[in-house]
Short mmCIF file of C-alpha atoms in Angstrom, two decimals:
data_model
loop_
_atom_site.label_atom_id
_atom_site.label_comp_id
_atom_site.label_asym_id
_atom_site.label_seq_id
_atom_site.Cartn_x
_atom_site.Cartn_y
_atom_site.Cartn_z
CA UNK A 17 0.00 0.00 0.00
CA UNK A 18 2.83 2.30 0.82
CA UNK A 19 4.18 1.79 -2.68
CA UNK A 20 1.24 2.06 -4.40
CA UNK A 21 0.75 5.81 -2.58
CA UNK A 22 4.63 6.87 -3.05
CA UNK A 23 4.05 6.02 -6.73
CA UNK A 24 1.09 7.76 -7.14
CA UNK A 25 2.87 10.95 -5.19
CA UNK A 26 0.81 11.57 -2.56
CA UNK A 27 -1.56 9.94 -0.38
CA UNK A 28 -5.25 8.96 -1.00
CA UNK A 29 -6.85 11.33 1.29
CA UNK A 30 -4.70 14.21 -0.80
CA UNK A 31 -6.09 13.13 -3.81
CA UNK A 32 -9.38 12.79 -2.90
CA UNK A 33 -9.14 16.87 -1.07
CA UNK A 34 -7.84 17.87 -4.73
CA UNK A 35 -10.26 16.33 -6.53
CA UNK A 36 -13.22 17.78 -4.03
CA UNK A 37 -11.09 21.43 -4.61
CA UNK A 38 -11.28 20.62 -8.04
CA UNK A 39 -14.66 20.70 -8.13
CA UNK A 40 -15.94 23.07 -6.24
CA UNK A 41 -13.26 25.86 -8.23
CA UNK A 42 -15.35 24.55 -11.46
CA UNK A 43 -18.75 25.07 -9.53
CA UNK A 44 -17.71 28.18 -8.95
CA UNK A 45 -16.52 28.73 -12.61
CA UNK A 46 -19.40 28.18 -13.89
CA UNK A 47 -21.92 30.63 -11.69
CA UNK A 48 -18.90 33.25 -12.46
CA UNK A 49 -19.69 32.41 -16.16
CA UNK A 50 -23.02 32.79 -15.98
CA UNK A 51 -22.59 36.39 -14.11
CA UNK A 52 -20.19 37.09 -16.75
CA UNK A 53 -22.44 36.21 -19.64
CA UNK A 54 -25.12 38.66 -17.83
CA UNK A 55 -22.68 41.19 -17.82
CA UNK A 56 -21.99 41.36 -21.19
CA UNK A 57 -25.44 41.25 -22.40
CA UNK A 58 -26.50 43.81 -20.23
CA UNK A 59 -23.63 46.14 -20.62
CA UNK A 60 -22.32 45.86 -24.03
CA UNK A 61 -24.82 43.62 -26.30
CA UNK A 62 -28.13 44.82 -25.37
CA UNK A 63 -27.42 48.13 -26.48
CA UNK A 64 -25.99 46.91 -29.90
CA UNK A 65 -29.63 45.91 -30.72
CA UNK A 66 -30.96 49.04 -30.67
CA UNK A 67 -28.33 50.85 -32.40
CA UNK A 68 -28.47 48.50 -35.06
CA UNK A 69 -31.76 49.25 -35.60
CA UNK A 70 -30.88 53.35 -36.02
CA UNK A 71 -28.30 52.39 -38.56
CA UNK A 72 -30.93 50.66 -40.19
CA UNK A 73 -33.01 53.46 -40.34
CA UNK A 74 -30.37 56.00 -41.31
CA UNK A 75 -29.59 53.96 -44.51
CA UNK A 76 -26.01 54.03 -43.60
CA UNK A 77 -24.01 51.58 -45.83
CA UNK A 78 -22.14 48.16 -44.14
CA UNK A 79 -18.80 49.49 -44.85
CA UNK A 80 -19.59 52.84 -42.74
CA UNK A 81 -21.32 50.67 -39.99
CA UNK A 82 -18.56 48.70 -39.38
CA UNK A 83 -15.82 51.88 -39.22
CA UNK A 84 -18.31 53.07 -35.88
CA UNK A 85 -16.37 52.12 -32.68
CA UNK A 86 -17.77 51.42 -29.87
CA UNK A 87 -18.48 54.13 -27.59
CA UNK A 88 -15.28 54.68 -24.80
CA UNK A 89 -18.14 54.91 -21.99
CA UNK A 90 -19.34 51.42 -22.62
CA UNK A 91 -16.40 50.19 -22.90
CA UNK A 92 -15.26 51.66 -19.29
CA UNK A 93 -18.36 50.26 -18.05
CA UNK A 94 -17.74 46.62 -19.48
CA UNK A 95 -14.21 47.25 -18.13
CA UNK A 96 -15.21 48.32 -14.96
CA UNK A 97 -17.36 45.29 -13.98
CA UNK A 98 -14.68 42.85 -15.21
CA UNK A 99 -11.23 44.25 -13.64
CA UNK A 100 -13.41 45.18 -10.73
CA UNK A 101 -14.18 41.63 -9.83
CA UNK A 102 -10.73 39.82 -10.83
CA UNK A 103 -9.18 42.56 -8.44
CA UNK A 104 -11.00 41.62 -5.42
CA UNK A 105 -11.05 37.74 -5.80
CA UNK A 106 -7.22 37.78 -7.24
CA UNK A 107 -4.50 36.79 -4.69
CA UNK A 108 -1.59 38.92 -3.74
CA UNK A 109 -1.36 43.10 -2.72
CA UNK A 110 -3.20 45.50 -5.01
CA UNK A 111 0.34 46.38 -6.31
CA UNK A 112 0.67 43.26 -7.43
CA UNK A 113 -2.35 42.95 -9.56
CA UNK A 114 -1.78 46.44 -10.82
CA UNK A 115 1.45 45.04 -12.20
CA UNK A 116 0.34 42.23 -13.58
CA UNK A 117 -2.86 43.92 -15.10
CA UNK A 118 -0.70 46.91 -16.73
CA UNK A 119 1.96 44.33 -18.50
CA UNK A 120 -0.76 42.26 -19.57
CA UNK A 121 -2.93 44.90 -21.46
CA UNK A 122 0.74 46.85 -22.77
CA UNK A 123 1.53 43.13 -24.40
CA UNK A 124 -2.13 42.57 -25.64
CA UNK A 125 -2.51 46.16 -27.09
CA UNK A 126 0.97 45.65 -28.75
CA UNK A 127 -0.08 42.47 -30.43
CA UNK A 128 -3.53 43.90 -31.07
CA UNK A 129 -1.05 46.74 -33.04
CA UNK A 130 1.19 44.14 -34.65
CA UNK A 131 -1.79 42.29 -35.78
CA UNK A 132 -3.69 44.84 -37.68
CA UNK A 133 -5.36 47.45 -34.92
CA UNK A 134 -4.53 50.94 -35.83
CA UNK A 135 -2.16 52.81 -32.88
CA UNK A 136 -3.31 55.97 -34.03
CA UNK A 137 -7.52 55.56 -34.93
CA UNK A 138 -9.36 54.09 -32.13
CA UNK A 139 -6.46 53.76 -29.84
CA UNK A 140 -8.78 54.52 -26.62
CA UNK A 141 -10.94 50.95 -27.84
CA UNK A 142 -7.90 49.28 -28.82
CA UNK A 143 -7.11 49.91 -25.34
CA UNK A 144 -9.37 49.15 -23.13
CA UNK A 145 -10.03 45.99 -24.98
CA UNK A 146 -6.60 45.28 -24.31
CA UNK A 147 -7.69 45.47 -20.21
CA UNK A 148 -10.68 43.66 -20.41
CA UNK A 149 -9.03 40.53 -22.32
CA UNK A 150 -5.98 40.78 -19.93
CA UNK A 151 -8.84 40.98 -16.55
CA UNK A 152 -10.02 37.53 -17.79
CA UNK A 153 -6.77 35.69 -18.70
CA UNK A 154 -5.44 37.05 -15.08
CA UNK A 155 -9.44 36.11 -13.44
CA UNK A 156 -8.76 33.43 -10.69
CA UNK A 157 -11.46 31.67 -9.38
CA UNK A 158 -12.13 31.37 -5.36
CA UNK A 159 -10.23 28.35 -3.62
CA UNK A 160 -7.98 27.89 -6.94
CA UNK A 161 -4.01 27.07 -6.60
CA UNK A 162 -1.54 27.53 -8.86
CA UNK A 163 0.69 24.22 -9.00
CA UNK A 164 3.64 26.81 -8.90
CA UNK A 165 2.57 30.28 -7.19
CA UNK A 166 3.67 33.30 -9.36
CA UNK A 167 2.11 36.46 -8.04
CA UNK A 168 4.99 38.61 -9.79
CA UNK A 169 4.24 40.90 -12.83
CA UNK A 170 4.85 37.84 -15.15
CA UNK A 171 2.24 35.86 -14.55
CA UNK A 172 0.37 36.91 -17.12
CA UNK A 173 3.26 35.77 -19.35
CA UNK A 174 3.68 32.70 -16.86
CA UNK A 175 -0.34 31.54 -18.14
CA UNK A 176 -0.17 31.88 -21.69
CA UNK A 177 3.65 30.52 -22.30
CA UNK A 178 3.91 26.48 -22.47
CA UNK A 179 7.52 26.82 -21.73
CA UNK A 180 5.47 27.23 -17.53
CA UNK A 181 3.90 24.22 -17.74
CA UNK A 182 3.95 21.25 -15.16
CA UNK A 183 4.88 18.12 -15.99
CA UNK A 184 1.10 16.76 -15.74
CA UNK A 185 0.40 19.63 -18.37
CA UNK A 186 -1.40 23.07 -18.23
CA UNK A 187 -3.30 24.12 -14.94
CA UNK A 188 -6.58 25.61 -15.26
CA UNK A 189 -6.19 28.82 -15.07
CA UNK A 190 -3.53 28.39 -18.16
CA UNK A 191 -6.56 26.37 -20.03
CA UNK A 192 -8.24 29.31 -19.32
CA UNK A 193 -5.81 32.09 -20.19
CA UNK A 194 -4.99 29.98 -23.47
CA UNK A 195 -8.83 29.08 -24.19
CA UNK A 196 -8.84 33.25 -24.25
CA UNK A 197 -6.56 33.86 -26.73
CA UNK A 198 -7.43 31.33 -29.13
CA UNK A 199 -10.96 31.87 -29.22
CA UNK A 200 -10.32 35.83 -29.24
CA UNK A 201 -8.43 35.13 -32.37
CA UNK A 202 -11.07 32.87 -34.07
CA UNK A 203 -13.84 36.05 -33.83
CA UNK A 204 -11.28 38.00 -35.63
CA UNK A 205 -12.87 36.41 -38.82
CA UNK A 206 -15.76 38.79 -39.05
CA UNK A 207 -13.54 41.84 -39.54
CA UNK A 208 -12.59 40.25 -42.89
CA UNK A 209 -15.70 40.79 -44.47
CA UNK A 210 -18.04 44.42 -44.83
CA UNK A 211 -21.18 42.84 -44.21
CA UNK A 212 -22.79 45.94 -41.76
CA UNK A 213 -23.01 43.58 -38.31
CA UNK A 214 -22.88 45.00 -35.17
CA UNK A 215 -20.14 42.30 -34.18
CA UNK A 216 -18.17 44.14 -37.10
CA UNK A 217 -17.32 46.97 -35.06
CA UNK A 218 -14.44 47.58 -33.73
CA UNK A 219 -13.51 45.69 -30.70
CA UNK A 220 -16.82 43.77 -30.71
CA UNK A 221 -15.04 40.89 -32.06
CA UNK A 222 -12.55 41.29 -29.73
CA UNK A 223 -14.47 41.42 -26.86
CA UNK A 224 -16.94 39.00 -27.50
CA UNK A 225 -14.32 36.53 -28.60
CA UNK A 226 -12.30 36.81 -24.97
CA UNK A 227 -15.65 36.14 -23.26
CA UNK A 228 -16.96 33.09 -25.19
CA UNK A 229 -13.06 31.96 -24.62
CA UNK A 230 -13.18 32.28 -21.08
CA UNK A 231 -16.44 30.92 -21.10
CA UNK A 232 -15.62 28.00 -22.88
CA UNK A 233 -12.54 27.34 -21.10
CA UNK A 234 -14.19 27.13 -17.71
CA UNK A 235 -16.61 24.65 -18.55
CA UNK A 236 -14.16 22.79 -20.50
CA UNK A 237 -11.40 23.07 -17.33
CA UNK A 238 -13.45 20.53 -15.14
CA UNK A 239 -11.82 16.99 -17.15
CA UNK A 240 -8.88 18.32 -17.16
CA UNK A 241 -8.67 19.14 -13.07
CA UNK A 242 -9.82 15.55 -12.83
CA UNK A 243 -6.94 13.76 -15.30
CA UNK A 244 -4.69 15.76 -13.47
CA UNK A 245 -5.86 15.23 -10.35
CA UNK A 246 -5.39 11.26 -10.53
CA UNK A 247 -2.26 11.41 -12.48
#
């Protein structure tokens, strides 16, 4: 029996308290999705409706549609809600996150840039994009661990770089971060085309891809706690 535990690294009643942390962490994960979905539609979505609907009226042509940003107050709003919430549940001083938070939106912005976004027309979106898709790739859920604590002003690089990973794989909260990015740069598609959507508009796509992404990776987080966990 004492083999059998040293091989498996830890004792039964360890893995059994991971697996139970596991699980509650996802619980939690999803109600925060569901607030987060709530958000969104409330703040930034539901007013697209309506807007789209004065475009309509106006006769205003896809192509011009699609050059309207967002408005900066929504944006702050939508910002507001999100960064609000990761900075109270997040771990470590208010330094700390303030760090991480302000090298995480300078390298998003900057790849936003490299990638396309103009630096010098819309630069206030670009940007505060930039903070809300950094607020959820830094979000940590309530009673979640990092397998190797990094509460420095690189963890933000430290979730989205496989050269951080464990030897079991990527924690959560890098499926997360990762599930983010990916999914950010999937919504990217609709910017190709001048078809007058709302989701067009610049950083809808942006926006809206970080939150499906975060979203997605959640809900998809809770198999891979578990093949860790027994591992």
């Amino acid at each position: 029996l004492s083999r059998s535990a040293t091989t498996m690294g830890a004792p039964p009643s360890t893995s059994i308290q991971a697996t139970d942390d596991g699980r509650v962490a996802w619980s939690l994960g999803v109600i925060f999705s569901v607030a987060l979905a709530v958000w969104i539609q409330c703040a930034f979505l539901h007013p697209l409706t309506q807007e789209a609907v004065d475009m309509h009226e106006q006769q205003l042509d896809p192509t011009e549609i699609v050059l309207i940003p967002i408005p900066v107050s929504r944006l702050v709003i939508t910002d507001l809600g999100v960064v609000g919430v990761a900075l109270v549940i997040k771990e470590g001083s208010l330094w700390s996150k303030i760090q991480q938070l302000a090298l995480g939106t300078a390298l998003t912005a900057a790849a936003m840039i490299l990638c396309g976004a103009s630096p010098y027309h819309n630069g206030i979106e670009t940007l505060l994009a930039a903070l809300y898709m950094t607020a959820l790739i830094l979000w940590d859920l309530p009673t979640e661990q990092l397998s190797n604590p990094n509460n420095g002003p690189n963890e933000f690089l430290h979730r989205l770089s496989p050269v951080f990973s464990s030897k079991d794989g990527i924690t959560a909260k890098q499926w997360r971060a990762q599930s983010v990015v990916w999914v950010t740069l999937i919504f990217q598609i609709f910017l190709l085309y001048d078809r007058g959507w709302q989701i067009q508009r610049w950083p809808v796509p942006t926006v809206v891809g970080a939150t499906v992404g975060w979203i997605g990776g959640t809900w998809s987080s809770r198999n891979r706690t578990r093949r860790r966990t027994f591992q």
